Coordinates of C-alpha atoms and ligand atoms in Angstrom, one line a residue:
X4 CA 115.9 106.4 99.3
X5 CA 115.4 105.2 95.8
X6 CA 112.7 102.7 95.0
X7 CA 114.4 99.4 96.0
X8 CA 115.3 100.6 99.1
X9 CA 111.7 101.6 100.2
X10 CA 110.4 97.8 98.8
X11 CA 113.4 96.7 100.7
X12 CA 112.1 98.3 103.9
X13 CA 108.7 97.4 102.9
X14 CA 109.1 93.9 103.3
X15 CA 110.9 93.9 106.6
X16 CA 108.2 95.7 108.4
X17 CA 104.7 94.8 106.4
X18 CA 103.1 91.4 106.6
X19 CA 103.9 89.6 103.5
X20 CA 100.1 89.0 102.3
X21 CA 100.5 90.6 99.1
X22 CA 103.0 89.8 96.2
X23 CA 103.1 93.5 95.3
X24 CA 103.9 95.1 92.2
X25 CA 107.5 96.9 92.4
X26 CA 106.0 100.2 92.7
X27 CA 106.1 102.7 95.0
X28 CA 103.5 105.6 94.4
X29 CA 104.4 109.3 94.9
X30 CA 101.0 110.9 93.9
X31 CA 98.0 111.1 91.6
X32 CA 96.2 113.5 89.3
X33 CA 93.3 112.7 87.0
X34 CA 93.6 109.2 85.4
X35 CA 97.3 109.4 86.5
X36 CA 99.6 107.9 89.3
X37 CA 103.2 108.9 89.9
X38 CA 106.0 106.4 90.9
X39 CA 108.5 108.2 93.4
X40 CA 111.1 108.2 90.6
X41 CA 108.5 110.7 88.5
X42 CA 107.1 107.6 85.7
X43 CA 103.8 108.4 85.1
X44 CA 101.2 105.7 84.6
X45 CA 97.5 105.7 82.8
X46 CA 95.5 103.9 85.8
X47 CA 92.8 101.6 84.6
X48 CA 92.6 100.0 87.9
X49 CA 91.5 103.1 90.3
X50 CA 93.0 101.2 93.8
X51 CA 90.4 98.4 92.9
X52 CA 87.4 100.0 91.7
X53 CA 88.0 102.6 94.0
X54 CA 89.2 106.1 92.9
X55 CA 86.0 106.6 90.8
X56 CA 86.7 110.7 90.5
X57 CA 89.9 110.3 89.4
X58 CA 93.1 111.5 91.2
X59 CA 93.3 114.8 93.2
X60 CA 89.7 115.9 92.6
X61 CA 90.2 119.5 94.2
X62 CA 86.1 119.5 95.2
X63 CA 86.5 116.5 96.6
X64 CA 90.0 117.1 98.6
X65 CA 88.5 120.4 99.8
X66 CA 85.4 119.2 101.4
X67 CA 87.7 116.8 103.4
X68 CA 90.0 119.4 104.2
X69 CA 87.2 121.4 105.5
X70 CA 85.8 118.7 107.5
X71 CA 89.1 117.9 109.2
X72 CA 89.3 121.7 110.1
X73 CA 85.8 121.1 112.0
X74 CA 85.8 117.6 113.4
X75 CA 87.0 114.1 112.4
X76 CA 85.6 111.7 114.9
X77 CA 82.8 111.9 117.6
X78 CA 81.0 108.5 118.4
X79 CA 77.9 106.7 117.4
X80 CA 76.5 107.5 120.6
X81 CA 75.9 111.2 119.1
X82 CA 74.4 112.4 115.9
X83 CA 76.6 114.1 113.4
X84 CA 75.1 116.1 110.3
X85 CA 77.6 114.5 107.7
X86 CA 76.3 111.1 108.7
X87 CA 72.7 112.5 108.3
X88 CA 73.2 113.8 104.9
X89 CA 75.2 110.8 103.5
X90 CA 72.5 108.7 104.7
X91 CA 69.6 110.8 102.8
X92 CA 72.0 110.8 99.2
X93 CA 72.8 107.1 99.4
X94 CA 68.8 106.5 100.5
X95 CA 67.9 108.8 97.1
X96 CA 70.4 107.0 94.7
X97 CA 69.6 103.4 96.0
X98 CA 66.3 103.4 96.7
X99 CA 67.0 101.3 100.3
X100 CA 65.4 102.9 103.3
X101 CA 67.9 102.5 106.3
X102 CA 71.7 102.8 106.2
X103 CA 74.4 101.2 108.5
X104 CA 77.8 102.6 107.9
X105 CA 80.9 100.6 108.1
X106 CA 84.7 101.3 107.6
X107 CA 84.9 98.6 104.8
X108 CA 83.5 96.2 102.2
X109 CA 84.4 93.2 104.2
X110 CA 82.3 94.9 107.3
X111 CA 79.1 95.5 105.1
X112 CA 79.1 91.8 104.3
X113 CA 79.0 91.2 107.8
X114 CA 76.1 93.5 108.9
X115 CA 74.1 92.3 106.0
X116 CA 74.6 88.6 107.0
X117 CA 73.9 89.3 110.8
X118 CA 70.6 91.5 109.8
X119 CA 69.3 88.2 107.6
X120 CA 69.8 86.1 110.4
X121 CA 68.3 88.3 113.1
X122 CA 65.2 88.7 110.5
X123 CA 64.9 84.8 110.4
X124 CA 65.5 84.7 114.1
X125 CA 62.5 87.1 114.8
X126 CA 60.4 85.2 112.4
X127 CA 60.9 81.7 113.5
X128 CA 62.4 82.0 116.9
X129 CA 65.2 79.7 116.3
X130 CA 68.7 80.1 114.8
X131 CA 69.5 77.5 112.6
X132 CA 69.3 79.2 109.1
X133 CA 71.0 78.5 106.2
X134 CA 72.3 81.3 103.8
X135 CA 72.9 80.1 99.7
X136 CA 76.1 82.1 98.3
X137 CA 77.7 81.2 95.1
X138 CA 80.6 79.7 93.6
X139 CA 83.7 82.1 92.5
X140 CA 82.1 85.0 94.4
X141 CA 84.2 87.1 96.4
X142 CA 82.8 88.9 99.9
X143 CA 85.9 89.9 101.8
X144 CA 88.3 88.4 104.3
X145 CA 86.7 88.6 107.6
X146 CA 85.3 85.1 108.8
X147 CA 81.1 86.1 108.2
X148 CA 82.2 87.3 104.7
X149 CA 85.2 84.6 103.7
X150 CA 82.1 82.0 105.0
X151 CA 80.2 82.9 102.0
X152 CA 83.3 83.5 99.4
X153 CA 82.8 80.8 97.1
X154 CA 86.6 80.3 96.7
X155 CA 87.7 76.8 98.7
X156 CA 91.4 78.3 98.6
X157 CA 90.9 81.1 100.7
X158 CA 88.8 79.6 103.5
X159 CA 90.8 75.9 103.8
X160 CA 93.1 77.2 106.4
X161 CA 90.6 78.8 108.3
X162 CA 87.9 76.8 109.1
X163 CA 85.5 76.5 110.5
X164 CA 83.9 78.8 108.8
X165 CA 80.5 80.2 110.3
X166 CA 78.3 77.3 109.5
X167 CA 75.2 76.8 107.4
X168 CA 76.5 78.3 104.5
X169 CA 75.6 76.4 101.0
X170 CA 77.0 77.2 97.6
X171 CA 75.3 77.3 94.5
X172 CA 76.5 78.1 90.5
X173 CA 75.8 81.9 89.8
X174 CA 73.3 82.3 86.8
X175 CA 72.0 78.6 87.5
X176 CA 68.7 79.0 89.0
X177 CA 68.4 75.4 89.3
X178 CA 71.3 74.9 91.3
X179 CA 70.1 77.7 93.8
X180 CA 66.4 75.9 93.9
X181 CA 68.1 73.1 94.6
X182 CA 69.9 74.5 97.6
X183 CA 66.9 76.1 99.5
X184 CA 65.5 74.2 102.6
X185 CA 63.1 75.5 105.1
X186 CA 65.7 76.9 106.9
X187 CA 67.3 79.1 104.3
X188 CA 66.9 82.6 105.3
X189 CA 69.0 84.4 102.5
X190 CA 70.6 84.3 99.3
X191 CA 73.6 86.4 98.6
X192 CA 75.5 87.4 95.5
X193 CA 77.4 90.0 93.7
X194 CA 75.3 91.3 90.7
X195 CA 78.5 91.6 88.7
X196 CA 81.2 89.1 90.1
X197 CA 84.5 90.8 90.4
X198 CA 87.0 88.8 91.6
X199 CA 85.8 85.7 90.1
X200 CA 86.4 87.1 86.7
X201 CA 83.8 89.8 85.5
X202 CA 80.4 87.8 85.3
X203 CA 77.5 89.9 85.2
X204 CA 74.3 88.1 86.2
X205 CA 71.6 87.6 83.9
X206 CA 68.4 89.2 84.4
X207 CA 66.8 86.0 84.3
X208 CA 68.6 84.7 87.1
X209 CA 68.2 87.9 89.0
X210 CA 64.2 87.8 88.0
X211 CA 64.2 84.3 89.2
X212 CA 65.9 84.1 92.3
X213 CA 63.8 87.6 93.4
X214 CA 60.5 85.5 92.8
X215 CA 62.2 82.4 94.5
X216 CA 62.9 84.8 98.0
X217 CA 59.3 86.5 97.8
X218 CA 57.4 83.1 97.6
X219 CA 59.4 81.9 100.6
X220 CA 60.2 84.8 102.7
X221 CA 64.0 84.4 102.0
X222 CA 66.1 87.8 102.1
X223 CA 67.8 88.5 98.7
X224 CA 71.2 89.9 99.5
X225 CA 73.1 92.0 96.9
X226 CA 76.6 92.7 97.2
X227 CA 77.7 95.8 95.1
X228 CA 80.6 96.7 96.8
X229 CA 82.7 96.7 93.5
X230 CA 79.8 97.3 90.8
X231 CA 78.1 99.9 92.3
X232 CA 78.6 103.3 92.7
X233 CA 78.1 103.8 89.0
X234 CA 80.6 101.5 87.4
X235 CA 78.3 99.4 85.0
X236 CA 76.3 102.9 84.1
X237 CA 73.5 103.0 86.9
X238 CA 74.2 103.5 90.6
X239 CA 74.0 100.2 91.5
X240 CA 74.0 96.9 89.1
X241 CA 71.0 95.7 90.2
X242 CA 69.0 99.1 89.2
X243 CA 69.4 98.0 85.3
X244 CA 67.5 95.0 85.9
X245 CA 64.4 96.1 88.0
X246 CA 64.9 93.9 90.4
X247 CA 65.4 95.2 94.5
X248 CA 67.2 93.5 96.7
X249 CA 66.1 93.4 100.9
X250 CA 69.6 94.2 101.7
X251 CA 72.7 95.4 99.7
X252 CA 75.9 96.3 100.3
X253 CA 78.2 99.0 98.8
X254 CA 81.7 100.3 99.7
X255 CA 84.8 100.7 97.7
X256 CA 84.0 103.5 95.3
X257 CA 81.5 105.3 97.9
X258 CA 84.3 106.9 99.6
X259 CA 86.8 107.3 97.0
X260 CA 89.5 106.6 99.0
X261 CA 88.3 107.3 102.4
X262 CA 87.8 103.8 104.1
X263 CA 83.9 103.5 104.6
X264 CA 81.4 101.3 103.1
X265 CA 77.6 100.9 104.4
X266 CA 75.0 97.8 104.3
X267 CA 71.5 99.2 103.4
X268 CA 68.0 97.3 103.5
X269 CA 64.1 98.1 102.8
X270 CA 61.9 99.3 105.8
X271 CA 60.7 95.5 106.1
X272 CA 63.8 94.0 106.9
X273 CA 64.7 96.9 109.2
X274 CA 61.5 97.1 111.0
X275 CA 62.2 93.1 112.0
X276 CA 66.0 92.5 112.3
X277 CA 69.2 94.8 113.7
X278 CA 67.9 96.8 116.6
X279 CA 69.7 98.5 119.6
X280 CA 72.5 96.7 120.9
X281 CA 72.6 93.9 117.9
X282 CA 75.6 95.6 115.9
X283 CA 78.1 98.6 116.3
X284 CA 81.1 100.2 115.1
X285 CA 83.7 102.6 116.7
X286 CA 85.0 104.8 113.4
X287 CA 81.7 103.7 111.1
X288 CA 79.8 106.8 110.1
X289 CA 82.1 109.3 111.5
X290 CA 82.2 112.9 110.2
X291 CA 85.1 112.7 107.8
X292 CA 84.0 109.3 106.0
X293 CA 80.6 110.7 105.7
X294 CA 81.6 113.9 104.5
X295 CA 83.6 111.8 101.9
X296 CA 80.4 109.7 100.7
X297 CA 78.5 113.0 100.6
X298 CA 80.9 115.0 98.4
X299 CA 81.2 112.0 96.3
X300 CA 77.6 111.5 95.7
X301 CA 77.5 115.3 94.8
X302 CA 80.0 115.2 92.3
X303 CA 78.8 112.2 90.7
X304 CA 76.0 114.4 89.7
X305 CA 77.8 117.4 89.0
X306 CA 80.3 115.8 86.8
X307 CA 77.4 113.7 84.9
X308 CA 79.6 110.5 85.8
X309 CA 76.7 108.0 84.8
X310 CA 76.7 109.4 81.5
X311 CA 80.4 109.3 81.2
X312 CA 80.1 105.7 82.4
X313 CA 77.7 104.9 79.9
X314 CA 79.0 106.6 76.7
X315 CA 82.5 105.7 77.6
X316 CA 81.7 102.5 78.7
X317 CA 80.2 101.2 75.5
X318 CA 83.3 102.6 73.6
X319 CA 85.7 100.9 75.6
X320 CA 83.6 98.0 74.8
X321 CA 83.8 98.3 70.8
X322 CA 87.7 98.6 71.1
X323 CA 88.1 95.5 73.8
X324 CA 85.8 93.4 71.1
X325 CA 88.0 94.7 68.3
X326 CA 91.0 93.2 70.5
X327 CA 89.5 90.3 71.2
X328 CA 89.0 89.5 67.6
X329 CA 92.6 90.3 66.5
X330 CA 94.2 87.9 69.2
X331 CA 93.7 84.4 69.4
X332 CA 94.9 84.1 72.9
X333 CA 91.8 86.1 73.8
X334 CA 88.8 83.9 74.5
X335 CA 85.9 85.9 76.1
X336 CA 85.1 89.6 76.3
X337 CA 82.5 90.2 79.4
X338 CA 80.9 93.0 81.3
X339 CA 79.5 96.7 81.3
X340 CA 80.3 100.1 81.7
X341 CA 83.6 100.4 83.0
X342 CA 83.7 96.8 84.7
X343 CA 84.9 94.7 81.9
X344 CA 86.7 91.7 81.1
X345 CA 89.0 90.0 79.0
X346 CA 89.6 86.2 79.2
X347 CA 92.9 84.8 78.3
X348 CA 93.8 81.0 77.1
X349 CA 96.8 81.7 79.5
X350 CA 98.0 83.4 82.6
X351 CA 97.6 87.4 82.2
X352 CA 100.6 88.5 84.5
X353 CA 103.2 88.9 82.1
X354 CA 100.9 91.3 79.9
X355 CA 99.9 92.9 83.0
X356 CA 104.1 93.5 83.7
X357 CA 104.5 94.1 80.1
X358 CA 102.0 97.2 79.7
X359 CA 103.1 98.2 83.2
X360 CA 106.6 99.0 82.0
X361 CA 104.9 100.7 79.2
X362 CA 103.1 103.4 81.8
X363 CA 99.8 101.3 82.0
X364 CA 98.1 100.0 85.1
X365 CA 95.8 96.8 84.5
X366 CA 94.9 94.1 87.2
X367 CA 93.8 90.6 86.8
X368 CA 90.6 88.9 88.3
X369 CA 91.5 85.4 88.7
X370 CA 94.7 83.9 87.0
X371 CA 93.3 84.0 83.2
X372 CA 91.3 87.3 83.2
X373 CA 92.4 91.2 82.7
X374 CA 90.1 93.4 84.8
X375 CA 89.0 97.0 83.3
X376 CA 88.0 99.0 86.0
X377 CA 89.1 102.6 85.6
X378 CA 88.2 105.8 87.3
X379 CA 84.6 106.8 86.0
X380 CA 85.7 109.9 84.6
X381 CA 87.9 108.2 82.0
X382 CA 87.6 109.7 78.1
X383 CA 87.6 108.2 74.9
X384 CA 90.9 109.5 74.7
X385 CA 92.1 107.7 77.7
X386 CA 90.4 104.5 76.1
X387 CA 92.4 104.9 73.2
X388 CA 95.7 105.7 75.0
X389 CA 95.2 102.1 77.1
X390 CA 94.2 100.2 73.9
X391 CA 97.4 101.5 72.2
X392 CA 99.4 100.2 74.9
X393 CA 97.7 97.1 75.5
X394 CA 97.9 96.4 71.8
X395 CA 101.3 97.2 71.4
X396 CA 102.4 94.6 74.2
X397 CA 100.3 92.0 72.7
X398 CA 101.7 92.4 69.7
X399 CA 105.4 92.1 71.4
X400 CA 104.5 88.8 73.0
Ligands
PLP29 C1 86.4 94.6 97.5 C2 85.4 93.4 98.0 C3 84.7 93.0 99.3 C4 85.2 93.5 100.5 O1 85.7 95.0 100.4 P1 87.1 95.2 101.4 O2 86.8 96.8 101.8 O3 88.0 94.6 100.6 O4 86.8 94.4 102.7 C5 83.7 92.4 99.3 N1 82.9 92.2 98.4 C6 83.0 92.8 96.7 C7 81.9 92.1 95.9 C8 84.3 93.2 96.4 O5 84.7 93.5 95.4

């Protein structure tokens, strides 16, 4: 079958929840993806901030194959060594104390919300607590995660949400303060808003919210699903600010393609929240998933991934700044490391399609922002190649 035939077939069997680009992938290697007709694309999307190590990493593939030959799944009613290893390593890189493995980002957010509610319930003996979330945030598509997602368009048809959620403005401490009541049990936000258009939290905002949470015994939940795992140049984005959350979420790059996530918490929260019978998952933390996490963390260290993100990310910043100065249609440049965005004065769909014709993958974040979220192994040469295609495309348009 050719590409068109596969796409027609896909549209006849899959639920149409995505307007997909007209490409069928065959395989990946390093920074490149290949479609089934053999066309090669430089990838600055990495499966939405997932494939941090680049495609077809041999050490990663071999670790997974070895585990498949041993055992893929057992059950959370028993222990398994990959889960112990993965949890130990996650503790070390995050500074959190207790880990719960999930199968996705949204599930990690669900768990974080449950942990916060249980903490407040044990403290106060009642259940009418409130959570403050941010406008323009994104936390996932399940009902709990959707309830704290600050995009009314995503929520509208699925009301009622879980309830007792208030929205404040990101990076506007006064609006957060104004939303706090005696019932507030948690404040949740992304350390760098991803889907909302690549907006990093300001240091001042993070510090002020942290102080407010300490003062009122409110739990700070940081969603690091997109901005975590090295993307901003530190393992977790909050580590750059010297402010620690009480609960945090991680997913996407944590498994580099194997569907996994985690929510993690400090001992203070763990000692007084979810306990046996409160939460569970059939797959979460299974030996295959945890082998992926464990190997990914090892490879981050062996391949000096953070050093590359800091160095090449700064280079990307310079190059995008130059591009922004060159074209009036580019209104703003934001972000850090390998999580950057260019805001245009018009929808970016045409630009994305244009660069795709020329063999470059970019993705939007909202209607007007192009997001740059390459595999964390991207080199300066990859940045140059990407900029050359983008520049040529903008010139033509
Ligand atoms: C992608 C994302 C999620 C949802 O993760 P899924 O694995 O798609 O459920 C949640 N929060 C943030 C910040 C994300 O970027």
